[in-house]
């Protein structure tokens, strides 16, 4: 469903992606792990055209991702994104955040959009927060609203960019359990994360990225339990046993 | 004091006619400068090099010309090119253009203060540039822009007196006419100053209200 072929990307003179090739099948959950600055987030941002890429090819259901083409708008409605810092619209309520896309991009009838929006908020456990503005919500609640907002576009895939990294530890679980449910329901997901337990449990596949290349990839359990590459081993040791 | 009060009673109605024109010029040029300023600002942040450059250049030209020269140009020079404006039209147009530069810089600062993540979030739900501006950026920028906007209103109110230089009989010119025909400079100009101040006070309170609201957020 998502296909990357030899993707290169530089910021100025720094090459952050040095030939990334990967694919994500329908209903697959792929976790991207790796040290910070390795290019994980940049991959996600290239997939839905928040960044351009210099070389290679990214396709979503055979449509080429080109951030300067008109087609990018329809691609973005098919591949939603959830951000580390939530990026909810602070001037709109939780429900308004969720239905913003359906109402103004997809032009759904308001009554229908509202009904669906409320159902989505219920799905992420926030039925009672529909009329609350984001600043009055906890980080975990905000992130769940952001997931509902992504779902409201009825996307074929959702990209998660470190969705729990900005959360207090006790709030991480709520967000991860919502994501786990999505995975169980067959949503195609690409997740950049440092939550190794989540990756081990939920991901079908794990990509370990370092220095702009995929160092190792494979089924989640084998990469995380028996990493083959020295860099993967080193990274996992430091993440799992920081002291 | 006694003298001033009796002068005030005598001149107040005449000056009031000037107040009316002052208000017309102020509101007219405020509306024009807001629309033009927003337009320049949107050009500037459009991400299209030509438009951004054009806007930046235009703003610098406008900023570099004194208001009074702009007014003279519109009122005395444009007729040579076949465009004859009334004094009132020329003053609203001139002040509107002059102030659009300040408005634009204020709007641009407000727009650029919005977190980039907001724009990206809008993009990822499929919003285009204009929809992102209209639904996400501008509604949030308004809160940032309002306090300086209030100050611009006060400045514009006072600068509307420059319309007197092209014969618009607003408050300042009315005052000058009365003073030069009665020689009661002290009474007349004190009265004129008080009337400007009276008009400014609601605006000053409005700015304070905006600032309190912005700080609460």
Tab-separated table of N, CA and C in Angstrom, chain A residues 45 48-51 67 73 76-77 79-81 83 86-92 97 100-101 104-105 107 149-150 153, chain B residues 114-129 131-141 143 217:
chain	number	residue	atom	x	y	z
A	45	UNK	N	7.295	12.187	7.362
A	45	UNK	CA	6.939	13.494	6.802
A	45	UNK	C	7.031	13.489	5.290
A	48	UNK	N	3.706	11.682	3.684
A	48	UNK	CA	2.508	12.460	3.333
A	48	UNK	C	2.824	13.889	2.891
A	49	UNK	N	4.033	14.046	2.399
A	49	UNK	CA	4.339	15.275	1.673
A	49	UNK	C	4.519	16.507	2.536
A	50	UNK	N	4.760	16.341	3.835
A	50	UNK	CA	5.103	17.522	4.633
A	50	UNK	C	6.525	17.969	4.307
A	51	UNK	N	7.336	17.007	3.850
A	51	UNK	CA	8.666	17.331	3.321
A	51	UNK	C	8.733	16.809	1.899
A	67	UNK	N	4.872	16.681	-3.187
A	67	UNK	CA	4.250	17.715	-2.368
A	67	UNK	C	3.888	18.959	-3.158
A	73	UNK	N	-3.192	16.739	-2.005
A	73	UNK	CA	-4.328	16.933	-1.105
A	73	UNK	C	-5.117	15.638	-0.954
A	76	UNK	N	-3.175	13.160	1.116
A	76	UNK	CA	-3.185	13.453	2.559
A	76	UNK	C	-4.494	13.061	3.215
A	77	UNK	N	-5.593	13.117	2.449
A	77	UNK	CA	-6.849	12.689	3.063
A	77	UNK	C	-6.880	11.161	3.207
A	79	UNK	N	-3.943	9.347	3.857
A	79	UNK	CA	-2.924	8.977	4.838
A	79	UNK	C	-2.846	10.079	5.885
A	80	UNK	N	-3.452	9.814	7.030
A	80	UNK	CA	-3.472	10.834	8.081
A	80	UNK	C	-2.200	10.778	8.909
A	81	UNK	N	-2.038	11.789	9.739
A	81	UNK	CA	-0.829	11.814	10.550
A	81	UNK	C	-1.166	12.253	11.970
A	83	UNK	N	0.801	13.664	15.411
A	83	UNK	CA	2.084	14.301	15.720
A	83	UNK	C	2.501	14.085	17.171
A	86	UNK	N	0.806	16.722	19.264
A	86	UNK	CA	-0.649	16.707	19.041
A	86	UNK	C	-1.106	17.664	17.943
A	87	UNK	N	-0.661	18.931	18.057
A	87	UNK	CA	-1.048	19.947	17.072
A	87	UNK	C	-2.556	20.073	16.893
A	88	UNK	N	-3.274	19.984	17.998
A	88	UNK	CA	-4.713	20.249	17.910
A	88	UNK	C	-4.925	21.741	17.708
A	89	UNK	N	-6.078	22.092	17.151
A	89	UNK	CA	-6.394	23.509	16.958
A	89	UNK	C	-6.941	24.053	18.282
A	90	UNK	N	-6.192	24.929	18.960
A	90	UNK	CA	-6.579	25.325	20.323
A	90	UNK	C	-7.852	26.155	20.369
A	91	UNK	N	-8.209	26.772	19.235
A	91	UNK	CA	-9.386	27.639	19.242
A	91	UNK	C	-10.669	26.875	18.935
A	92	UNK	N	-10.558	25.561	18.792
A	92	UNK	CA	-11.760	24.781	18.521
A	92	UNK	C	-11.892	23.667	19.558
A	97	UNK	N	-12.399	19.963	16.405
A	97	UNK	CA	-11.128	19.494	15.863
A	97	UNK	C	-11.340	18.253	15.003
A	100	UNK	N	-13.369	19.028	11.684
A	100	UNK	CA	-12.863	20.085	10.804
A	100	UNK	C	-12.598	19.559	9.380
A	101	UNK	N	-11.896	18.453	9.297
A	101	UNK	CA	-11.580	17.873	7.987
A	101	UNK	C	-12.819	17.387	7.245
A	104	UNK	N	-14.893	20.640	6.190
A	104	UNK	CA	-14.370	21.658	5.282
A	104	UNK	C	-13.562	21.086	4.131
A	105	UNK	N	-13.025	19.866	4.305
A	105	UNK	CA	-12.273	19.263	3.200
A	105	UNK	C	-13.158	18.286	2.440
A	107	UNK	N	-16.466	18.078	2.876
A	107	UNK	CA	-17.795	18.681	2.689
A	107	UNK	C	-18.933	17.750	3.079
A	149	UNK	N	-9.203	12.790	15.256
A	149	UNK	CA	-9.188	13.714	14.123
A	149	UNK	C	-8.615	13.031	12.885
A	150	UNK	N	-7.561	12.226	13.095
A	150	UNK	CA	-6.974	11.506	11.965
A	150	UNK	C	-7.972	10.484	11.410
A	153	UNK	N	-10.969	11.383	8.936
A	153	UNK	CA	-10.781	11.491	7.487
A	153	UNK	C	-10.981	10.135	6.803
B	114	UNK	N	2.056	31.956	14.560
B	114	UNK	CA	1.309	30.709	14.735
B	114	UNK	C	2.249	29.526	14.531
B	115	UNK	N	2.173	28.581	15.465
B	115	UNK	CA	3.040	27.409	15.456
B	115	UNK	C	2.944	26.666	14.112
B	116	UNK	N	4.111	26.305	13.604
B	116	UNK	CA	4.165	25.595	12.323
B	116	UNK	C	3.389	24.274	12.380
B	117	UNK	N	3.361	23.687	13.563
B	117	UNK	CA	2.623	22.431	13.737
B	117	UNK	C	1.142	22.570	13.407
B	118	UNK	N	0.592	23.759	13.645
B	118	UNK	CA	-0.808	24.003	13.313
B	118	UNK	C	-1.043	23.897	11.811
B	119	UNK	N	-0.106	24.473	11.068
B	119	UNK	CA	-0.229	24.461	9.606
B	119	UNK	C	-0.063	23.036	9.087
B	120	UNK	N	0.896	22.308	9.686
B	120	UNK	CA	1.105	20.927	9.249
B	120	UNK	C	-0.112	20.068	9.564
B	121	UNK	N	-0.696	20.294	10.750
B	121	UNK	CA	-1.889	19.524	11.116
B	121	UNK	C	-3.006	19.791	10.106
B	122	UNK	N	-3.149	21.048	9.713
B	122	UNK	CA	-4.174	21.396	8.735
B	122	UNK	C	-3.886	20.712	7.397
B	123	UNK	N	-2.611	20.714	7.025
B	123	UNK	CA	-2.250	20.072	5.756
B	123	UNK	C	-2.551	18.581	5.782
B	124	UNK	N	-2.255	17.945	6.927
B	124	UNK	CA	-2.443	16.492	6.957
B	124	UNK	C	-3.911	16.093	6.959
B	125	UNK	N	-4.823	17.023	7.231
B	125	UNK	CA	-6.222	16.648	7.010
B	125	UNK	C	-6.706	17.178	5.654
B	126	UNK	N	-5.753	17.474	4.801
B	126	UNK	CA	-6.097	17.758	3.408
B	126	UNK	C	-6.460	19.204	3.112
B	127	UNK	N	-6.172	20.106	4.042
B	127	UNK	CA	-6.509	21.505	3.770
B	127	UNK	C	-5.492	22.136	2.836
B	128	UNK	N	-5.971	22.927	1.917
B	128	UNK	CA	-5.083	23.702	1.060
B	128	UNK	C	-4.665	24.987	1.750
B	129	UNK	N	-3.918	25.817	1.018
B	129	UNK	CA	-3.350	27.020	1.623
B	129	UNK	C	-4.435	27.956	2.159
B	131	UNK	N	-7.675	27.455	2.804
B	131	UNK	CA	-8.494	26.886	3.871
B	131	UNK	C	-7.716	26.886	5.191
B	132	UNK	N	-6.418	26.568	5.113
B	132	UNK	CA	-5.564	26.584	6.306
B	132	UNK	C	-5.533	27.987	6.906
B	133	UNK	N	-5.388	28.990	6.036
B	133	UNK	CA	-5.376	30.379	6.511
B	133	UNK	C	-6.704	30.712	7.187
B	134	UNK	N	-7.777	30.408	6.493
B	134	UNK	CA	-9.097	30.860	6.922
B	134	UNK	C	-9.579	30.142	8.185
B	135	UNK	N	-9.308	28.858	8.284
B	135	UNK	CA	-9.866	28.073	9.374
B	135	UNK	C	-8.902	27.912	10.554
B	136	UNK	N	-7.595	27.963	10.270
B	136	UNK	CA	-6.627	27.616	11.317
B	136	UNK	C	-5.752	28.814	11.712
B	137	UNK	N	-5.132	29.456	10.731
B	137	UNK	CA	-4.120	30.471	11.062
B	137	UNK	C	-4.767	31.801	11.462
B	138	UNK	N	-5.624	32.348	10.601
B	138	UNK	CA	-6.159	33.680	10.875
B	138	UNK	C	-6.979	33.750	12.173
B	139	UNK	N	-7.842	32.765	12.455
B	139	UNK	CA	-8.593	32.869	13.713
B	139	UNK	C	-7.685	32.928	14.943
B	140	UNK	N	-6.533	32.257	14.869
B	140	UNK	CA	-5.609	32.306	16.008
B	140	UNK	C	-4.767	33.577	15.982
B	141	UNK	N	-4.455	34.051	14.779
B	141	UNK	CA	-3.622	35.248	14.656
B	141	UNK	C	-4.369	36.484	15.150
B	143	UNK	N	-6.069	37.102	17.738
B	143	UNK	CA	-5.818	37.426	19.150
B	143	UNK	C	-4.474	38.127	19.336
B	217	UNK	N	-4.999	34.373	27.650
B	217	UNK	CA	-4.874	33.117	26.871
B	217	UNK	C	-3.573	32.418	27.179
